[in-house]
Coordinates of C-alpha atoms in Angstrom, one line a residue:
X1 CA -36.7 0.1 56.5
X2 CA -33.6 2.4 56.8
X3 CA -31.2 -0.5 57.5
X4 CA -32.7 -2.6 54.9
X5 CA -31.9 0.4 52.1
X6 CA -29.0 0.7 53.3
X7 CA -28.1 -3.0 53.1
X8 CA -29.5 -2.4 49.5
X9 CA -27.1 0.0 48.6
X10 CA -23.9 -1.9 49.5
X11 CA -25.2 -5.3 47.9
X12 CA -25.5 -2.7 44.5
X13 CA -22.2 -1.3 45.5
X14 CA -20.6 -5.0 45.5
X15 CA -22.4 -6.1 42.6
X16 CA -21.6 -3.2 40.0
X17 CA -18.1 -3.4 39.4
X18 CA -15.6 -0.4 39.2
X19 CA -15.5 1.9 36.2
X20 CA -11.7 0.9 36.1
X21 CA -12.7 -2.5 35.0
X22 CA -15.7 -1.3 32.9
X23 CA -12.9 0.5 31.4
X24 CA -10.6 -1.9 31.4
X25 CA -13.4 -5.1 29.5
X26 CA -14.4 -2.1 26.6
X27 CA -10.5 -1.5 25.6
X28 CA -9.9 -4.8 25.4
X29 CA -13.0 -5.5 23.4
X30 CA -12.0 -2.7 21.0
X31 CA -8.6 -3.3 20.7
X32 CA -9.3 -7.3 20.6
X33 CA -12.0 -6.2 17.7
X34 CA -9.3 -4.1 15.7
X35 CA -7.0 -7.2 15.7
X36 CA -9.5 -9.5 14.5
X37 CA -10.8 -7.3 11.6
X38 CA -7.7 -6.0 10.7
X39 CA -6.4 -9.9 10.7
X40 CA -10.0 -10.9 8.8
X41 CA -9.1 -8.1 6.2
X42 CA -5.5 -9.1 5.3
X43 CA -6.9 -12.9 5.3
X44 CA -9.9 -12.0 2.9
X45 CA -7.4 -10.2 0.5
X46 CA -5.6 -13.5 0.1
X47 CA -8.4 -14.6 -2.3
X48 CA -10.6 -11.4 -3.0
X49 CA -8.7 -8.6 -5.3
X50 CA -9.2 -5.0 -4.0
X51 CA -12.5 -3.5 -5.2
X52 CA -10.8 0.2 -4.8
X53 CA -8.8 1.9 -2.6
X54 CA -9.0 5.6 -0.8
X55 CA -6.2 7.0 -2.9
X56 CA -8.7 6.0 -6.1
X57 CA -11.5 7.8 -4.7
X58 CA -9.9 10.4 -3.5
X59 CA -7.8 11.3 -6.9
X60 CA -11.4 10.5 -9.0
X61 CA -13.1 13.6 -6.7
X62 CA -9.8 15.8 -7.1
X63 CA -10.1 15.6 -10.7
X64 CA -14.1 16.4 -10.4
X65 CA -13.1 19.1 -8.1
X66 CA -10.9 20.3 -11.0
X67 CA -13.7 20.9 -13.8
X68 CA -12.1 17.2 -15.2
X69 CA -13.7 14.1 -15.4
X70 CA -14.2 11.4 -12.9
X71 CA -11.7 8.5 -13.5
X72 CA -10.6 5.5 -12.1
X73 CA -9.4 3.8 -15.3
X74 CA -8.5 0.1 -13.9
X75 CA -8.6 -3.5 -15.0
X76 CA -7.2 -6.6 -12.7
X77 CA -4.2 -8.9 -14.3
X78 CA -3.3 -12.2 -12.7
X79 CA 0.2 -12.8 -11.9
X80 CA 0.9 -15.7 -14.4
X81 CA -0.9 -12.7 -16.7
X82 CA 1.9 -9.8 -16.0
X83 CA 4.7 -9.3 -17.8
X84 CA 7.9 -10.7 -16.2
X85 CA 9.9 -7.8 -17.8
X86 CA 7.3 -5.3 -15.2
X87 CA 7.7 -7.7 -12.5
X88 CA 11.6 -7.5 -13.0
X89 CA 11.7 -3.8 -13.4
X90 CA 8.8 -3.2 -10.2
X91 CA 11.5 -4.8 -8.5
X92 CA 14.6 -2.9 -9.8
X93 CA 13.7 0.1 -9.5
X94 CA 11.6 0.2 -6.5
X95 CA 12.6 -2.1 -3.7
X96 CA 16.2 -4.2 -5.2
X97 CA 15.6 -6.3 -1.9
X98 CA 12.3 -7.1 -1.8
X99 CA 12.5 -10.8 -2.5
X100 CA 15.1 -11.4 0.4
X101 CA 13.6 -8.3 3.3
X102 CA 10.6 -9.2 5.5
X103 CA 8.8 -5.9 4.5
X104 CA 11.4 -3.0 5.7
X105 CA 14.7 -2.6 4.0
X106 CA 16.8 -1.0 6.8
X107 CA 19.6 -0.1 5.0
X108 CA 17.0 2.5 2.4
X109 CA 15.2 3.8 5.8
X110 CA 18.6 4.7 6.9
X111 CA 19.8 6.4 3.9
X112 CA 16.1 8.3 3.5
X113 CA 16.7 9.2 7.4
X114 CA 20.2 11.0 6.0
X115 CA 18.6 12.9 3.1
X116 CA 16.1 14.0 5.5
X117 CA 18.2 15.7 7.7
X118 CA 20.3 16.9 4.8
X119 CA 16.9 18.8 3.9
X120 CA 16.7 16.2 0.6
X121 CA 13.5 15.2 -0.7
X122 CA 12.5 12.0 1.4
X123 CA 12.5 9.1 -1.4
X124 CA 13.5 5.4 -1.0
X125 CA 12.6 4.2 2.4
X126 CA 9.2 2.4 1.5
X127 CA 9.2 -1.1 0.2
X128 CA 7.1 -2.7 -2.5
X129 CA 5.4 -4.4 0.7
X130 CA 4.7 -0.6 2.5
X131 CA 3.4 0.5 -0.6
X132 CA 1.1 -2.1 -0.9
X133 CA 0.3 -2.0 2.9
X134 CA -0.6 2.2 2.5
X135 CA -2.8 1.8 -1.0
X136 CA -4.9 -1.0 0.1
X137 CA -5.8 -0.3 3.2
X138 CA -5.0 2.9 4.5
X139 CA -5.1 6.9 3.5
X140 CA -2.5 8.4 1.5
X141 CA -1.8 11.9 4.0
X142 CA 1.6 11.1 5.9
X143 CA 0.9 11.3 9.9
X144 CA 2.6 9.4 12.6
X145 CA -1.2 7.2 12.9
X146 CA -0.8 6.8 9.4
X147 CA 2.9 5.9 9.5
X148 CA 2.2 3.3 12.4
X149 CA -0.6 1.8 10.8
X150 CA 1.5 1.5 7.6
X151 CA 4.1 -0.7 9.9
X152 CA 1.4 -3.1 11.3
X153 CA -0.2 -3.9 7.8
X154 CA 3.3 -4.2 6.4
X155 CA 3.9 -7.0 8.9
X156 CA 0.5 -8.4 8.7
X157 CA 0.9 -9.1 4.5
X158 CA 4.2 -10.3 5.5
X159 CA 3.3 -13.0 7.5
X160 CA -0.1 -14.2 5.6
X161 CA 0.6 -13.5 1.9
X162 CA 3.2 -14.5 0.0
X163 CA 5.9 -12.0 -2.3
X164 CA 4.0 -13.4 -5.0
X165 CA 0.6 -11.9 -4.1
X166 CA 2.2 -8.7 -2.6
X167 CA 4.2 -8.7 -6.2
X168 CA 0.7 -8.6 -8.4
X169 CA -1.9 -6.5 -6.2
X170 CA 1.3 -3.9 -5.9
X171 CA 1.1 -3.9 -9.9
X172 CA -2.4 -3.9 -9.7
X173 CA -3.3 -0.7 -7.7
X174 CA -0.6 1.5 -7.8
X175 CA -1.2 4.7 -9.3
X176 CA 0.5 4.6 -12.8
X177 CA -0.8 8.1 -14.2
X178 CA -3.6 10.7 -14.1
X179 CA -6.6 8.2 -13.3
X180 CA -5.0 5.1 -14.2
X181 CA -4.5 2.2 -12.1
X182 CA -2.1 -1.1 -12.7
X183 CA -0.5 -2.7 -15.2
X184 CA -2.9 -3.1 -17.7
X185 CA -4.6 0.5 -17.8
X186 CA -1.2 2.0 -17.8
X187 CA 0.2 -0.7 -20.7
X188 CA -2.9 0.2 -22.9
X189 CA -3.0 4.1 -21.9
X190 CA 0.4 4.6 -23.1
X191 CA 1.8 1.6 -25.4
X192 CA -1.6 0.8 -26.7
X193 CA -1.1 -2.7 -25.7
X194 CA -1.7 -5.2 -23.1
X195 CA 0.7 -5.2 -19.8
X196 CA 1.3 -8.9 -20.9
X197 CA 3.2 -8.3 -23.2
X198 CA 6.0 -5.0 -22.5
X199 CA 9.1 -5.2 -23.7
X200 CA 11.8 -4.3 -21.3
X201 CA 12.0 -0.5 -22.0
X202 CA 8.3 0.1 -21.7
X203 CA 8.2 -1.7 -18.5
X204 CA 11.2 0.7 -17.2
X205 CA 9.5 3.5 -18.4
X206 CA 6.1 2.8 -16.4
X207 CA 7.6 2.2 -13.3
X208 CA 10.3 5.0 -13.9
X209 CA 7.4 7.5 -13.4
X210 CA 5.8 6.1 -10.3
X211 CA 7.6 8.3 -7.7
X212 CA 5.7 11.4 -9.5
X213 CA 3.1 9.5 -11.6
X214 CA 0.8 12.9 -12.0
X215 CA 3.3 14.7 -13.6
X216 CA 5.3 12.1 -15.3
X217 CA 4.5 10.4 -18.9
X218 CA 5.7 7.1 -19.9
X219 CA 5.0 8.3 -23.8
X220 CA 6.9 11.2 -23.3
X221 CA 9.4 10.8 -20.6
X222 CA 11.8 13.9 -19.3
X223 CA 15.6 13.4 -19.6
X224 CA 15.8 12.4 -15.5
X225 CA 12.6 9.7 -16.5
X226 CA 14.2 8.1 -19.4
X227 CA 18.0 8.1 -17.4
X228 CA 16.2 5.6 -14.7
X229 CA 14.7 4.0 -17.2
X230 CA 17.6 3.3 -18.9
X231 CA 19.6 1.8 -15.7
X232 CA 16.4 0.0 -14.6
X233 CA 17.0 -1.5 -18.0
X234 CA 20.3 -2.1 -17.2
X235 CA 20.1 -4.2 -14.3
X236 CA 16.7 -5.9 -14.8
X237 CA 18.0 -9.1 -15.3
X238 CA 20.3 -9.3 -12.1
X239 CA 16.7 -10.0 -10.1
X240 CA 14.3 -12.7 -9.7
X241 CA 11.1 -12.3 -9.4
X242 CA 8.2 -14.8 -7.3
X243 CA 7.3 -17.6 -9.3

């Protein structure tokens, strides 16, 4: 009985494999399973428009949190719908290479790099494509997960969707005020009118406040907010936009 335990024992031994493979099989599930939703995601979004994203949340319970009320003011424009004069300025005056880089513009990471180390305020280095990349799909906070992340969506939206859909979900979530979403809630919460139809100036002026878009009006813009407006004016029509 003793021998036949023992033989047993090393028949269980040979069948069970080592944890190191166990390991080994439940990484590569994981990490297998991250690459396939992530890729399922960025595929989906190709046809499906963004429900919401965290940073809409997570502004609409600051407010609450604030004694104000909850809001995520939002509607969705197609592309055809947007007014080329936004989609000329979105380009001026945030990301002048976006129709030509593959999602990183090297040359504005380097100069944001400098300013860094200068002890400047870090502005510049993210693309139209980033942006897109960080408000869709991940959390606003800056970490190095976050940051990484940020990279591997950026690539992802790079390879499956084209600058035109990148072009009119950017204008479509960004945060364009105090609760207000895109180009149509920010058109008709300060111009009273459609984001169809802006003319050049009022497109200048929305996307002139989106590096500080809390504290920054487009119907009252500061001397600094209307000076970038006025050169994103300037040079709108030296870009092309996605057609």
């Amino acid at each position: 009985m003793a021998i036949k335990r023992t033989n047993q024992r090393k028949r269980n031994k040979i069948k069970s494999p080592p944890i190191k493979k166990k390991i080994l099989k439940w990484t590569l599930r994981i990490v297998g399973g991250f690459f396939a939703g992530t890729i399922f995601w960025v595929l989906l979004l190709i046809v499906m428009n963004p429900p919401i994203t965290y940073l809409q949340l997570q502004r609409a319970f600051e407010r609450k949190a604030a004694g104000k009320d909850w809001k995520i003011d939002k509607e969705w424009l197609d592309y055809k719908e947007i007014s080329d004069n936004l989609k000329r300025a979105a380009i001026a005056g945030e990301d002048a290479h976006f129709m030509t880089h593959s999602g990183f513009d090297t040359k504005a990471i380097k100069e944001a790099i400098e300013k860094n180390k200068e002890g400047k305020k870090l502005r510049g280095g993210s693309t139209i494509s980033q942006q897109v990349a960080k408000n869709v799909f991940l959390w606003p906070e800056r970490s190095w997960l976050r940051k990484g992340l940020e990279t591997y969506f950026t690539v992802l939206i790079e390879i499956f969707w084209s600058k035109k859909r990148i072009l009119e979900v950017y204008l479509n979530v960004i945060e364009m005020g105090q609760g207000v979403y895109g180009a149509e809630a920010a058109s008709r919460y300060y111009f009273y009118k459609s984001g169809k139809s802006l003319s050049k100036k009022e497109a200048a002026l929305i996307i002139a406040i989106l590096p500080s878009p809390q504290k920054w009006d487009a119907r009252n813009p500061s001397n600094y907010v209307n000076r970038r407006a006025n050169n994103i004016v300037r040079y709108l029509n030296y870009y092309s936009i996605p057609e």
